[in-house]
PDB file of C-alpha atoms in Angstrom:
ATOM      1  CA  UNK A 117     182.793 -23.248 242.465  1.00 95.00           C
ATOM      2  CA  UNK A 118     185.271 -25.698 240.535  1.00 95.00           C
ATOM      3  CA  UNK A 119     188.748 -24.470 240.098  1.00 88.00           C
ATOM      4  CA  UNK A 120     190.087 -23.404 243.440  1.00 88.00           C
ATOM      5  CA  UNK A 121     192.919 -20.663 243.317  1.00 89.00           C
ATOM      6  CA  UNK A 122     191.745 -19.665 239.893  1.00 92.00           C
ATOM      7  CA  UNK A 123     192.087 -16.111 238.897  1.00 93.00           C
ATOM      8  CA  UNK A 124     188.782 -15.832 237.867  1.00 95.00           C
ATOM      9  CA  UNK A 125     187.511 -17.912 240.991  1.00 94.00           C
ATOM     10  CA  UNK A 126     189.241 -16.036 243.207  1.00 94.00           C
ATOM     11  CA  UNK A 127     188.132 -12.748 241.838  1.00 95.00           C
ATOM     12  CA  UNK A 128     184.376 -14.276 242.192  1.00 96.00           C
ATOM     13  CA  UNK A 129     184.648 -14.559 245.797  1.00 94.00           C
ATOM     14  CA  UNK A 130     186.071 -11.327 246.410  1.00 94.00           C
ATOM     15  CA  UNK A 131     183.076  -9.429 244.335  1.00 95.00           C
ATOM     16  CA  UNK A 132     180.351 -11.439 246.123  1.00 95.00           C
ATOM     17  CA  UNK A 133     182.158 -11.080 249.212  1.00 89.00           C
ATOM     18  CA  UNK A 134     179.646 -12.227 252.168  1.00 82.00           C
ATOM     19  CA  UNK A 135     176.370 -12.119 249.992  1.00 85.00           C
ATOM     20  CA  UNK A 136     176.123 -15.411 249.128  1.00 88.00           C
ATOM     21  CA  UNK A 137     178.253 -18.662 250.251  1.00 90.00           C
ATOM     22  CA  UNK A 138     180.896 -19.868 247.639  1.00 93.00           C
ATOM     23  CA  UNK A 139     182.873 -22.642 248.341  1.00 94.00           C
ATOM     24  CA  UNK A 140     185.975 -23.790 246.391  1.00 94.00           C
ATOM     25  CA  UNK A 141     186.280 -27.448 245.014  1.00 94.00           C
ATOM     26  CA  UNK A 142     189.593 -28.686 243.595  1.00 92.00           C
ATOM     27  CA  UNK A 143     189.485 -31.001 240.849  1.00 94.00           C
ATOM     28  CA  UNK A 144     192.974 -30.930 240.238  1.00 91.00           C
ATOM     29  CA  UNK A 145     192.399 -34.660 241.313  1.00 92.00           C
ATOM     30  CA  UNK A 146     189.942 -37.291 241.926  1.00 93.00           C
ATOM     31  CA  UNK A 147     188.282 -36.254 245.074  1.00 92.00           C
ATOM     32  CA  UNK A 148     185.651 -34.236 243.718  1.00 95.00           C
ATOM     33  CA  UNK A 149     183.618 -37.539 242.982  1.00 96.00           C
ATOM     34  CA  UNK A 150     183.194 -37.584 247.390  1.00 95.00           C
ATOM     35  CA  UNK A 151     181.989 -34.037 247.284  1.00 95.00           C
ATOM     36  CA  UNK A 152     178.383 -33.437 248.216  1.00 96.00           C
ATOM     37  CA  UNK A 153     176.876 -31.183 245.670  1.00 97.00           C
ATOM     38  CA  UNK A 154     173.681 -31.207 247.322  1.00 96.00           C
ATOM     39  CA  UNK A 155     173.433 -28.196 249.513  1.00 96.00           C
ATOM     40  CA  UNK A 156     174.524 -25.722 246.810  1.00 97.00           C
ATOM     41  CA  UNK A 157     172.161 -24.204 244.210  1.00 96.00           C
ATOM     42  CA  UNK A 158     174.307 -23.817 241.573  1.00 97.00           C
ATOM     43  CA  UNK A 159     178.213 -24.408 240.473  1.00 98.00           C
ATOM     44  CA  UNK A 160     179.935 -22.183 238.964  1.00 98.00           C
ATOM     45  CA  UNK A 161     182.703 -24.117 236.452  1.00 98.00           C
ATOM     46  CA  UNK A 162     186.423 -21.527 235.973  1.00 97.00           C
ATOM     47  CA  UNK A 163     188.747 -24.706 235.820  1.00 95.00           C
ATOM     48  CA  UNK A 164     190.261 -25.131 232.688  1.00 94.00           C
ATOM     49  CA  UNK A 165     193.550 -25.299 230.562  1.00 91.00           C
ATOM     50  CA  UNK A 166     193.459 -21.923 228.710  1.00 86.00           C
ATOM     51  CA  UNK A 167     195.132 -21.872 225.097  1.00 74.00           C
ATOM     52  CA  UNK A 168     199.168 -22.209 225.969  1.00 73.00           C
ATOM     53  CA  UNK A 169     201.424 -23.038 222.979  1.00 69.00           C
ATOM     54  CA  UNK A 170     203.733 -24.960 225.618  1.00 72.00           C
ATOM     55  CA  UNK A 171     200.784 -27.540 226.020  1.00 74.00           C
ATOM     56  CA  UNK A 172     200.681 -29.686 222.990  1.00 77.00           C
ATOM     57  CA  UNK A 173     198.673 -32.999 224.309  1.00 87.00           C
ATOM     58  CA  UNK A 174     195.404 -32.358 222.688  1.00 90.00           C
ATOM     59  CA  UNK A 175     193.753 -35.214 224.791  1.00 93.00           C
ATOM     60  CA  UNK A 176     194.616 -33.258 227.881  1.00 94.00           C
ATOM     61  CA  UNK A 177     192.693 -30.241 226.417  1.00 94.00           C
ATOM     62  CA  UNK A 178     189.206 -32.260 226.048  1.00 96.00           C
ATOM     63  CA  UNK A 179     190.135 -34.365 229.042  1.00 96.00           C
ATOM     64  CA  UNK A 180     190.093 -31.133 231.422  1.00 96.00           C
ATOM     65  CA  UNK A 181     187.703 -28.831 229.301  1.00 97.00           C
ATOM     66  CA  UNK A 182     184.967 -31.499 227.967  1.00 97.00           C
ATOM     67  CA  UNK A 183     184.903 -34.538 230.140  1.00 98.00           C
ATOM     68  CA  UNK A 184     185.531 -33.014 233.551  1.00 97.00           C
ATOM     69  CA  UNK A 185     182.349 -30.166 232.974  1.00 98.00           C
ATOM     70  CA  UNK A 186     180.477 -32.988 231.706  1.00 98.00           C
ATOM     71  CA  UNK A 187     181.073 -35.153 234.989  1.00 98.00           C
ATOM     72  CA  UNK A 188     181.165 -31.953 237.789  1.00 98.00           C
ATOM     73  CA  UNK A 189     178.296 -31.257 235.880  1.00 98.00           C
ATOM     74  CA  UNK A 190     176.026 -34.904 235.869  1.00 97.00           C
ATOM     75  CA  UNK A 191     177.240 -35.023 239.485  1.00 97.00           C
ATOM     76  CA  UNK A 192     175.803 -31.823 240.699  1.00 97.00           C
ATOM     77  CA  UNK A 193     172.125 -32.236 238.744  1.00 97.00           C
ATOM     78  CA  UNK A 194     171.928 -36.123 240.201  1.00 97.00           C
ATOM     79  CA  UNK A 195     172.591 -34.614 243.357  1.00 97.00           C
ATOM     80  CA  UNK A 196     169.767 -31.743 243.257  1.00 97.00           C
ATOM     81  CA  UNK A 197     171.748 -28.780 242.026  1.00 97.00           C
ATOM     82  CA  UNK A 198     169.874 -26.457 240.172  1.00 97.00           C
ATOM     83  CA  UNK A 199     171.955 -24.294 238.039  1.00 98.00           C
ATOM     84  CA  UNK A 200     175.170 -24.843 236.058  1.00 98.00           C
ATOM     85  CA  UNK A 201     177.101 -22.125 235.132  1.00 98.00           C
ATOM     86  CA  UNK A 202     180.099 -22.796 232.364  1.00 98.00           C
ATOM     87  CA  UNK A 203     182.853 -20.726 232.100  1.00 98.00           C
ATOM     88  CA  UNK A 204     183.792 -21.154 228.189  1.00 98.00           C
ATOM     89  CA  UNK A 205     185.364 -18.719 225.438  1.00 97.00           C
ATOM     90  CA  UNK A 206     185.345 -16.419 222.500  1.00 97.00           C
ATOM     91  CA  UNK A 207     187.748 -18.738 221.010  1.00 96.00           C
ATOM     92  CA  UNK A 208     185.057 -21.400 220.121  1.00 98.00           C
ATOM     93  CA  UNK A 209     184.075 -19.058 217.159  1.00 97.00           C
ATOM     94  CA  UNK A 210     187.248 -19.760 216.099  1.00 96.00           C
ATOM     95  CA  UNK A 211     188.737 -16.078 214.765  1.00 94.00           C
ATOM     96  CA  UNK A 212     191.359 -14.313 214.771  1.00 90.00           C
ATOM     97  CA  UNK A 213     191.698 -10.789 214.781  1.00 90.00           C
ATOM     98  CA  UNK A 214     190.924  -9.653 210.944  1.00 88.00           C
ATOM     99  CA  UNK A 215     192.246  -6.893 209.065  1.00 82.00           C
ATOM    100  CA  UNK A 216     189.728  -6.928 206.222  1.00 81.00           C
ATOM    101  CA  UNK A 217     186.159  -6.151 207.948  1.00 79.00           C
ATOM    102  CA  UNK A 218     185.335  -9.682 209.289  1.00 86.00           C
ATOM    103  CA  UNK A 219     186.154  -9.027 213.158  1.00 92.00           C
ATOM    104  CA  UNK A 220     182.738  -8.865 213.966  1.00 94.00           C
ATOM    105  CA  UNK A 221     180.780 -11.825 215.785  1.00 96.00           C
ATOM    106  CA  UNK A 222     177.435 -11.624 216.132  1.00 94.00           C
ATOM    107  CA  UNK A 223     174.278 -14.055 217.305  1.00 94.00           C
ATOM    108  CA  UNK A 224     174.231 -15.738 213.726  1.00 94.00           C
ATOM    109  CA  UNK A 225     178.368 -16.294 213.770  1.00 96.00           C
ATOM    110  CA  UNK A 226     178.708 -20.211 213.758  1.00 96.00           C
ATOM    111  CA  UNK A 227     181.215 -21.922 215.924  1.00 97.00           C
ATOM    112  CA  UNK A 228     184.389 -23.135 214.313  1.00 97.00           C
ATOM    113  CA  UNK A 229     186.950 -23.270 216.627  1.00 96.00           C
ATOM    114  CA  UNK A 230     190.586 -23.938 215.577  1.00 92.00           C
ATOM    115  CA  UNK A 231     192.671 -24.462 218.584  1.00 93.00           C
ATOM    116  CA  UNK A 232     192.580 -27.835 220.962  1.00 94.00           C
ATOM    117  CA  UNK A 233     191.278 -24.831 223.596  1.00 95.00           C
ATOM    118  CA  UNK A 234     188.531 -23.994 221.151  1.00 96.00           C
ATOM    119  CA  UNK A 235     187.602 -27.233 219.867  1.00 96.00           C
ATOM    120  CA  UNK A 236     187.198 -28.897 223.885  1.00 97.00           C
ATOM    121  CA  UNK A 237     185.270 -25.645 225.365  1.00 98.00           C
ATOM    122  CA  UNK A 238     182.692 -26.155 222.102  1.00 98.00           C
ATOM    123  CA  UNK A 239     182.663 -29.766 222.913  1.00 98.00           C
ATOM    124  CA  UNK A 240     181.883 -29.302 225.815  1.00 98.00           C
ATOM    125  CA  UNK A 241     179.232 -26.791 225.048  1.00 98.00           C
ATOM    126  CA  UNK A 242     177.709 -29.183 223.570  1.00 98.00           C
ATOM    127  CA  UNK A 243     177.690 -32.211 226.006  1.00 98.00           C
ATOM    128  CA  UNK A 244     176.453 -30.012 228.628  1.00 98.00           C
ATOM    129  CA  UNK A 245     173.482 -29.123 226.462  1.00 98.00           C
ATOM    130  CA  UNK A 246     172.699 -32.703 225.633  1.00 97.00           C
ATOM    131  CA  UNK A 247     172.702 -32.914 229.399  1.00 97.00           C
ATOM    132  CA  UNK A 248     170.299 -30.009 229.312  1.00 96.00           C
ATOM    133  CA  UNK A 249     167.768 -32.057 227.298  1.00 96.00           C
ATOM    134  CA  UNK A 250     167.629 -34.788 229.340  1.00 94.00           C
ATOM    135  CA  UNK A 251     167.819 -33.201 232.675  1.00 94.00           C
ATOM    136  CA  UNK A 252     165.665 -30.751 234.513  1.00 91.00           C
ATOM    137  CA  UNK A 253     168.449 -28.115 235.199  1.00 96.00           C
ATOM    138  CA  UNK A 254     169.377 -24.230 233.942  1.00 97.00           C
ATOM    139  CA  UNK A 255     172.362 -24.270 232.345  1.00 98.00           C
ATOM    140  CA  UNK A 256     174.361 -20.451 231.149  1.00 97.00           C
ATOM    141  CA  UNK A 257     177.834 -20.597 229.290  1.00 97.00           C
ATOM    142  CA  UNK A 258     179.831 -17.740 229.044  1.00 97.00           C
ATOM    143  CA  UNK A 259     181.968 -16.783 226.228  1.00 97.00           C
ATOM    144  CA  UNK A 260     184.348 -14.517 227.674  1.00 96.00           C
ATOM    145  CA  UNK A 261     186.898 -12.369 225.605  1.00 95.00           C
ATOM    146  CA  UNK A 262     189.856 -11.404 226.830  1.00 94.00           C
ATOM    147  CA  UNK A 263     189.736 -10.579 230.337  1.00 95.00           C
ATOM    148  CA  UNK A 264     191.501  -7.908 231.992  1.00 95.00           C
ATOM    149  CA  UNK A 265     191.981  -6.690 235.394  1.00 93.00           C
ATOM    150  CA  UNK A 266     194.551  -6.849 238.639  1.00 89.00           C
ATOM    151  CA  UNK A 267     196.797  -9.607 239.107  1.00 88.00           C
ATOM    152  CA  UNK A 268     195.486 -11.084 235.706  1.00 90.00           C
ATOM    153  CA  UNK A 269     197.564 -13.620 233.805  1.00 87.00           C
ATOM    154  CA  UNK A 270     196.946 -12.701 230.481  1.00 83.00           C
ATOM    155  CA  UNK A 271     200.153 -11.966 228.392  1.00 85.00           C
ATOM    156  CA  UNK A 272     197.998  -9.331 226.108  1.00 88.00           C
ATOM    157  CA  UNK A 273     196.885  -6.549 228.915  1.00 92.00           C
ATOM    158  CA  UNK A 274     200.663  -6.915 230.337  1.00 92.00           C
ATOM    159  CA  UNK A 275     201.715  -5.992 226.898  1.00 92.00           C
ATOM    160  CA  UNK A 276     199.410  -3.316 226.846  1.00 93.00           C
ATOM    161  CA  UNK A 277     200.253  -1.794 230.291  1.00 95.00           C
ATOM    162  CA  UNK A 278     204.031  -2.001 229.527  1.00 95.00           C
ATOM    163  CA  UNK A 279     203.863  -0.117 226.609  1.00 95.00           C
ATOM    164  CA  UNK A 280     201.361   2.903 227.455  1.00 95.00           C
ATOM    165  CA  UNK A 281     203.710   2.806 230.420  1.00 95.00           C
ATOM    166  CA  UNK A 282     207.034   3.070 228.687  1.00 95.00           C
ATOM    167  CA  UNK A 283     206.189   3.998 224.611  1.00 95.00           C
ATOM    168  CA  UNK A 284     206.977   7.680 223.646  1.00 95.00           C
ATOM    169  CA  UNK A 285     205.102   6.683 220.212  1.00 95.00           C
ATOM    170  CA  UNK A 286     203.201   3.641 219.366  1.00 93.00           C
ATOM    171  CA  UNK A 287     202.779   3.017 215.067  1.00 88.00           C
ATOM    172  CA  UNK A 288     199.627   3.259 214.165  1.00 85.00           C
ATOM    173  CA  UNK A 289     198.701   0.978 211.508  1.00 80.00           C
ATOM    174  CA  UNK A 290     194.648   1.096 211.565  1.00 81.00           C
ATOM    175  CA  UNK A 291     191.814   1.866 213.923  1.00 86.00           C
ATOM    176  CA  UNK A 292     190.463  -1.386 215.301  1.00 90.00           C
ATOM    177  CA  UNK A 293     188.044  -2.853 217.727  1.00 93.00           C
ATOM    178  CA  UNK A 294     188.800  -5.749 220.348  1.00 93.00           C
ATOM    179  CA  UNK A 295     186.636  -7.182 222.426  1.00 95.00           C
ATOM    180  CA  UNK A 296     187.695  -7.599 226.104  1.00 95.00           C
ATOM    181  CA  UNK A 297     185.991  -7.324 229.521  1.00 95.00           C
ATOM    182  CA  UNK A 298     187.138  -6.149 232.882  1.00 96.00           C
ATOM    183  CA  UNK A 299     187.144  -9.001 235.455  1.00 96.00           C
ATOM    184  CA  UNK A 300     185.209  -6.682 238.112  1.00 96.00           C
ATOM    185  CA  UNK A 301     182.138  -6.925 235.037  1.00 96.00           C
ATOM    186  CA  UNK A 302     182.943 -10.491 234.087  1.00 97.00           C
ATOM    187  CA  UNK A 303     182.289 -11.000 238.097  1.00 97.00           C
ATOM    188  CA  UNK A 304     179.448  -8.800 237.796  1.00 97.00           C
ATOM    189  CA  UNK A 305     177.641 -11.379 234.950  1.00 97.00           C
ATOM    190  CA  UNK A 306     178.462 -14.364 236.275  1.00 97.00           C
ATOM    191  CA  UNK A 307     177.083 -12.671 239.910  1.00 96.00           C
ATOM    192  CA  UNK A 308     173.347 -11.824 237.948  1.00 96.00           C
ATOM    193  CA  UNK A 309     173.237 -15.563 236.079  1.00 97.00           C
ATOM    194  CA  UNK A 310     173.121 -16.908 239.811  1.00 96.00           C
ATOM    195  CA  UNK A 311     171.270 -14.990 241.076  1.00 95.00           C
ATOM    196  CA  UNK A 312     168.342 -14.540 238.228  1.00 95.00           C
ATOM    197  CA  UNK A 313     169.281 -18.345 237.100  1.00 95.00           C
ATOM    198  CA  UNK A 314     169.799 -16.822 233.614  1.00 95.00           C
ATOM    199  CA  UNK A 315     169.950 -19.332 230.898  1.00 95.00           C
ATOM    200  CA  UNK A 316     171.871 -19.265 227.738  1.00 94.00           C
ATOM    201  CA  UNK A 317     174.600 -18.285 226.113  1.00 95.00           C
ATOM    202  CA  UNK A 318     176.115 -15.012 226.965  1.00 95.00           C
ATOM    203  CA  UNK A 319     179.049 -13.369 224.659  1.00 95.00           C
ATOM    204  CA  UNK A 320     180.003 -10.233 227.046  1.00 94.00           C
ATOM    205  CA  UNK A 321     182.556  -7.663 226.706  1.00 94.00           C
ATOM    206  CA  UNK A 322     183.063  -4.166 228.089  1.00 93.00           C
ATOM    207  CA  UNK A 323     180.039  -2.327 225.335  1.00 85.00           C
ATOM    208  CA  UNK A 324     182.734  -0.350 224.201  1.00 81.00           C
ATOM    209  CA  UNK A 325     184.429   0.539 221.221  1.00 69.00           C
ATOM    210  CA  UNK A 326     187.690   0.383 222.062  1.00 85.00           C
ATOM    211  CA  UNK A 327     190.516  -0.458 220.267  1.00 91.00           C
ATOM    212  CA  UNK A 328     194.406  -0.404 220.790  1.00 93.00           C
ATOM    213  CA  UNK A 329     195.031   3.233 220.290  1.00 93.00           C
ATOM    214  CA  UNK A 330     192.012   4.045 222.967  1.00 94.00           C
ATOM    215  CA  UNK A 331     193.571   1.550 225.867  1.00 95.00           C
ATOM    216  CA  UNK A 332     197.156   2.696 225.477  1.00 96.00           C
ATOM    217  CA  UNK A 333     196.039   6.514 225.736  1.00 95.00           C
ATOM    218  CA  UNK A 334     193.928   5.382 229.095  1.00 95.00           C
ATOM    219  CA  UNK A 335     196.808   3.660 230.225  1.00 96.00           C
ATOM    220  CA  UNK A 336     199.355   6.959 229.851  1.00 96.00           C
ATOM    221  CA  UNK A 337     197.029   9.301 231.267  1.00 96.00           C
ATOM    222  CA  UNK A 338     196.713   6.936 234.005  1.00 96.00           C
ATOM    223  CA  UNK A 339     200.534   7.199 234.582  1.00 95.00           C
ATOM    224  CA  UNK A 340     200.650  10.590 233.623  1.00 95.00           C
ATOM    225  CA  UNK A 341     201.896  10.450 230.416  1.00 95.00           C
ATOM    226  CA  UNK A 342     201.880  11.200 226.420  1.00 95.00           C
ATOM    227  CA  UNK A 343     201.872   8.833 224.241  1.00 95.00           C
ATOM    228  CA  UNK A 344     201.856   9.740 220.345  1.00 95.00           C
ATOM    229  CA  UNK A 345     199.890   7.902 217.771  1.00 92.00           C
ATOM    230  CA  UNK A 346     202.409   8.142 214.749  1.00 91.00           C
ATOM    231  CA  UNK A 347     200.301   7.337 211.457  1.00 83.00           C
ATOM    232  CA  UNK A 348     202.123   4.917 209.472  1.00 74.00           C
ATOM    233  CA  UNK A 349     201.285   5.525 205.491  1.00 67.00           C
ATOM    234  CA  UNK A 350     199.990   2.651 203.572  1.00 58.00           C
ATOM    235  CA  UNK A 351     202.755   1.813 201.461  1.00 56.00           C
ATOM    236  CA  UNK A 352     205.453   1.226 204.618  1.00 53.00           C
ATOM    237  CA  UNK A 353     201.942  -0.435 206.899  1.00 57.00           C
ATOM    238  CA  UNK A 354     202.701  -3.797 205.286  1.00 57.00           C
ATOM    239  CA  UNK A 355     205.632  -4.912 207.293  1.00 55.00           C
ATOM    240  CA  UNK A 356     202.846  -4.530 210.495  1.00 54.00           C
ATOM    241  CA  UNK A 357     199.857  -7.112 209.402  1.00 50.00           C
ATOM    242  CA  UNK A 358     201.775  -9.843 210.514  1.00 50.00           C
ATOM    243  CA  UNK A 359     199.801 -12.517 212.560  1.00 54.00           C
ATOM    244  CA  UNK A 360     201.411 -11.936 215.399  1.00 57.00           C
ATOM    245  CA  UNK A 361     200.533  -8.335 215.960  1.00 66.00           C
ATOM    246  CA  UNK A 362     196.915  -9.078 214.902  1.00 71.00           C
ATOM    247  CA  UNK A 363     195.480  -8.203 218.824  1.00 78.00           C
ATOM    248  CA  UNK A 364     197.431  -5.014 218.158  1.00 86.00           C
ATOM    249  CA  UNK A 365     195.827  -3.803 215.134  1.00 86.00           C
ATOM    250  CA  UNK A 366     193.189  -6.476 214.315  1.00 89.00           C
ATOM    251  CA  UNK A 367     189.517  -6.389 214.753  1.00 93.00           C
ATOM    252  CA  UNK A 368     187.699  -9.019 216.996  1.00 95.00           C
ATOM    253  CA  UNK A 369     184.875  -7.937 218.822  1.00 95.00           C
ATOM    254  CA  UNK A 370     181.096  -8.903 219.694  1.00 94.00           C
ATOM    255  CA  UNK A 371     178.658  -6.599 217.637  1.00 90.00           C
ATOM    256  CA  UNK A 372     174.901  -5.831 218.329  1.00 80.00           C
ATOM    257  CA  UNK A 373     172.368  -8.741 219.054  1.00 82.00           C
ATOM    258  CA  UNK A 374     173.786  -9.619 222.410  1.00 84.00           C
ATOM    259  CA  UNK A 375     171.511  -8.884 225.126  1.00 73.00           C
ATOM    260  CA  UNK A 376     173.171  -9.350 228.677  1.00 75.00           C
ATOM    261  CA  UNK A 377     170.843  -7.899 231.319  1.00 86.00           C
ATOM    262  CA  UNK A 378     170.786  -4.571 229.419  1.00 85.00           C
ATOM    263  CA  UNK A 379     174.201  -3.765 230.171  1.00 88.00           C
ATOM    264  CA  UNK A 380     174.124  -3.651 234.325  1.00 93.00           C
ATOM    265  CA  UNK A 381     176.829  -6.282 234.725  1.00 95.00           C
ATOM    266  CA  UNK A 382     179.407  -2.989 233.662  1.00 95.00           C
ATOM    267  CA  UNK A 383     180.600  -1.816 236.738  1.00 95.00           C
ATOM    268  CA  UNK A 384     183.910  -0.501 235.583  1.00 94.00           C
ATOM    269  CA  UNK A 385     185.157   1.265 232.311  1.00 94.00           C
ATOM    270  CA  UNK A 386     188.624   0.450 231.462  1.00 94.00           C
ATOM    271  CA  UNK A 387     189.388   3.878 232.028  1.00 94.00           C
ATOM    272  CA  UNK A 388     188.776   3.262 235.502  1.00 94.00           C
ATOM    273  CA  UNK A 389     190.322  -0.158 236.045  1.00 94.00           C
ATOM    274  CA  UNK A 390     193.521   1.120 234.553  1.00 94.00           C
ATOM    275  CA  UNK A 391     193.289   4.378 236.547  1.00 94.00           C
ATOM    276  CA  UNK A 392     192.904   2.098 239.846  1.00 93.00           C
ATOM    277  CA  UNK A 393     195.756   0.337 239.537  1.00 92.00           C
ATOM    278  CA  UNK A 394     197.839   3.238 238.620  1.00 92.00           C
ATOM    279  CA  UNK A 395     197.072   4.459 241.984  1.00 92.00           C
ATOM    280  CA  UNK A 396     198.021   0.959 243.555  1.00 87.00           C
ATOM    281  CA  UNK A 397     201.206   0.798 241.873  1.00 84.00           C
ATOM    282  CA  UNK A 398     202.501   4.752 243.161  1.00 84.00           C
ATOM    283  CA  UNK A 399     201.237   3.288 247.183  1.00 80.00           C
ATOM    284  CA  UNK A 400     203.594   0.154 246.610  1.00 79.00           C
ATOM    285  CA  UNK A 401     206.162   2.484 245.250  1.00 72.00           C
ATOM    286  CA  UNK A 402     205.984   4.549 248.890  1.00 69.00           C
TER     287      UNK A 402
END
């Protein structure tokens, strides 16, 4: 597995635990290329530079998210692995959360990504399946939502656990939907690819419906608390739909068509992630 210390690599090796070996390459530098790929059956890909506004070289982007796959991956199949999987992301549809019906993404959505994250993931998407062609190898990519979870880095599910921690009301603008998936079930996929040597591209979230509203109740009921839903009328709403706020009240979300081993890679609801780390939060407070 590629990307050593990674929150999603980390989290890997905890959810397999002992049932399979996993070991960690960095490829922070150049010593990867000395790495014998041979004994392993498959790689698992997780190192990347996610989307940061406070990285602005666009050549770092594609050299990290396109080239280095592309290498770790021509490595590995010359050297008898079987399986790659690639760890890419929603954002290669290129969306943002809508306000006006068009959140959805289904099997027929076309790729047109519009960030330097984006835009190197889908390249290299697309160099790895050009390897594909030419090479006798099973190759899954994963377009993951947001992910959510214990320890995770994500600025949006801190937002969300601050304020159905601390908001006597939250505005509510509009009803939406948002994609994201617990990193127990991300684990969970990524655990059945290896194992079945699932090919393919796999868009996964939680199968729920949830939107804002939903998570921030879970969250206050987790802490033992109200929250109120205060309906803001149309007229005074306007103010809201401002980009920023568009994971708030926006709608971005896979729809139907996806078909992801029927669903067992769910292994927690978000009612229950939030609820266990409610419970780890009052032991630290002890």
């Amino acid at each position: 597995m590629t990307g050593e210390g990674s929150y999603v690599g980390r989290s890997f090796m905890r959810h397999v635990g002992g049932a399979c070996r996993v070991d960690e390459v960095s490829v922070r530098d150049e010593a990867w290329r000395t790495h014998d790929f041979s004994p392993y059956d498959a790689v698992l890909h997780v190192a990347a530079i996610v989307h940061q506004p406070r990285i602005q070289d666009r050549d770092l982007y594609f050299q990290v998210n396109r080239d280095l796959p592309r290498e770790i991956c021509r490595k590995a199949v010359q050297e008898g692995v079987r399986q790659f999987v690639f760890m890419s992301t929603m954002a290669v549809y290129g969306r943002s959360p809508s306000y006006e019906g068009a959140g959805e993404i289904t099997p027929a959505t076309e790729c047109r990504p519009g960030t330097p994250y984006g835009e190197s993931k889908h390249a290299a998407e697309g160099d790895l399946l050009e390897l594909r062609a030419r090479h006798p190898f099973r190759l899954g990519i994963v377009r993951a939502p947001m992910v959510y979870g214990a320890e995770c880095p994500g600025n949006y599910f801190r937002r969300l656990m601050w304020m159905g921690r601390r908001l006597p009301v939250f505005p509510s603008l509009r009803d939406n939907r948002l994609s994201m998936i617990g990193i127990r079930n991300l684990c969970e996929l990524l655990r059945l690819i290896i194992q079945q040597e699932a090919e393919g591209v796999h868009c996964p979230d939680d199968l729920d419906a949830y939107g804002t509203q939903d998570r921030l109740g879970a969250i206050a009921r987790a802490f033992d608390r109200d929250i109120r839903m205060a309906r803001i009328p149309a007229p005074f709403s306007g103010w809201l739909a401002l980009e920023r706020l568009g994971s708030l009240y926006g709608d971005l979300y896979y729809g139907g068509g996806f078909d992801h081993f029927n669903g067992r890679y769910v292994v927690d609801s978000f009612q229950t992630t939030v609820a266990a780390l409610a419970t780890g939060l009052r032991l630290q407070a002890r």
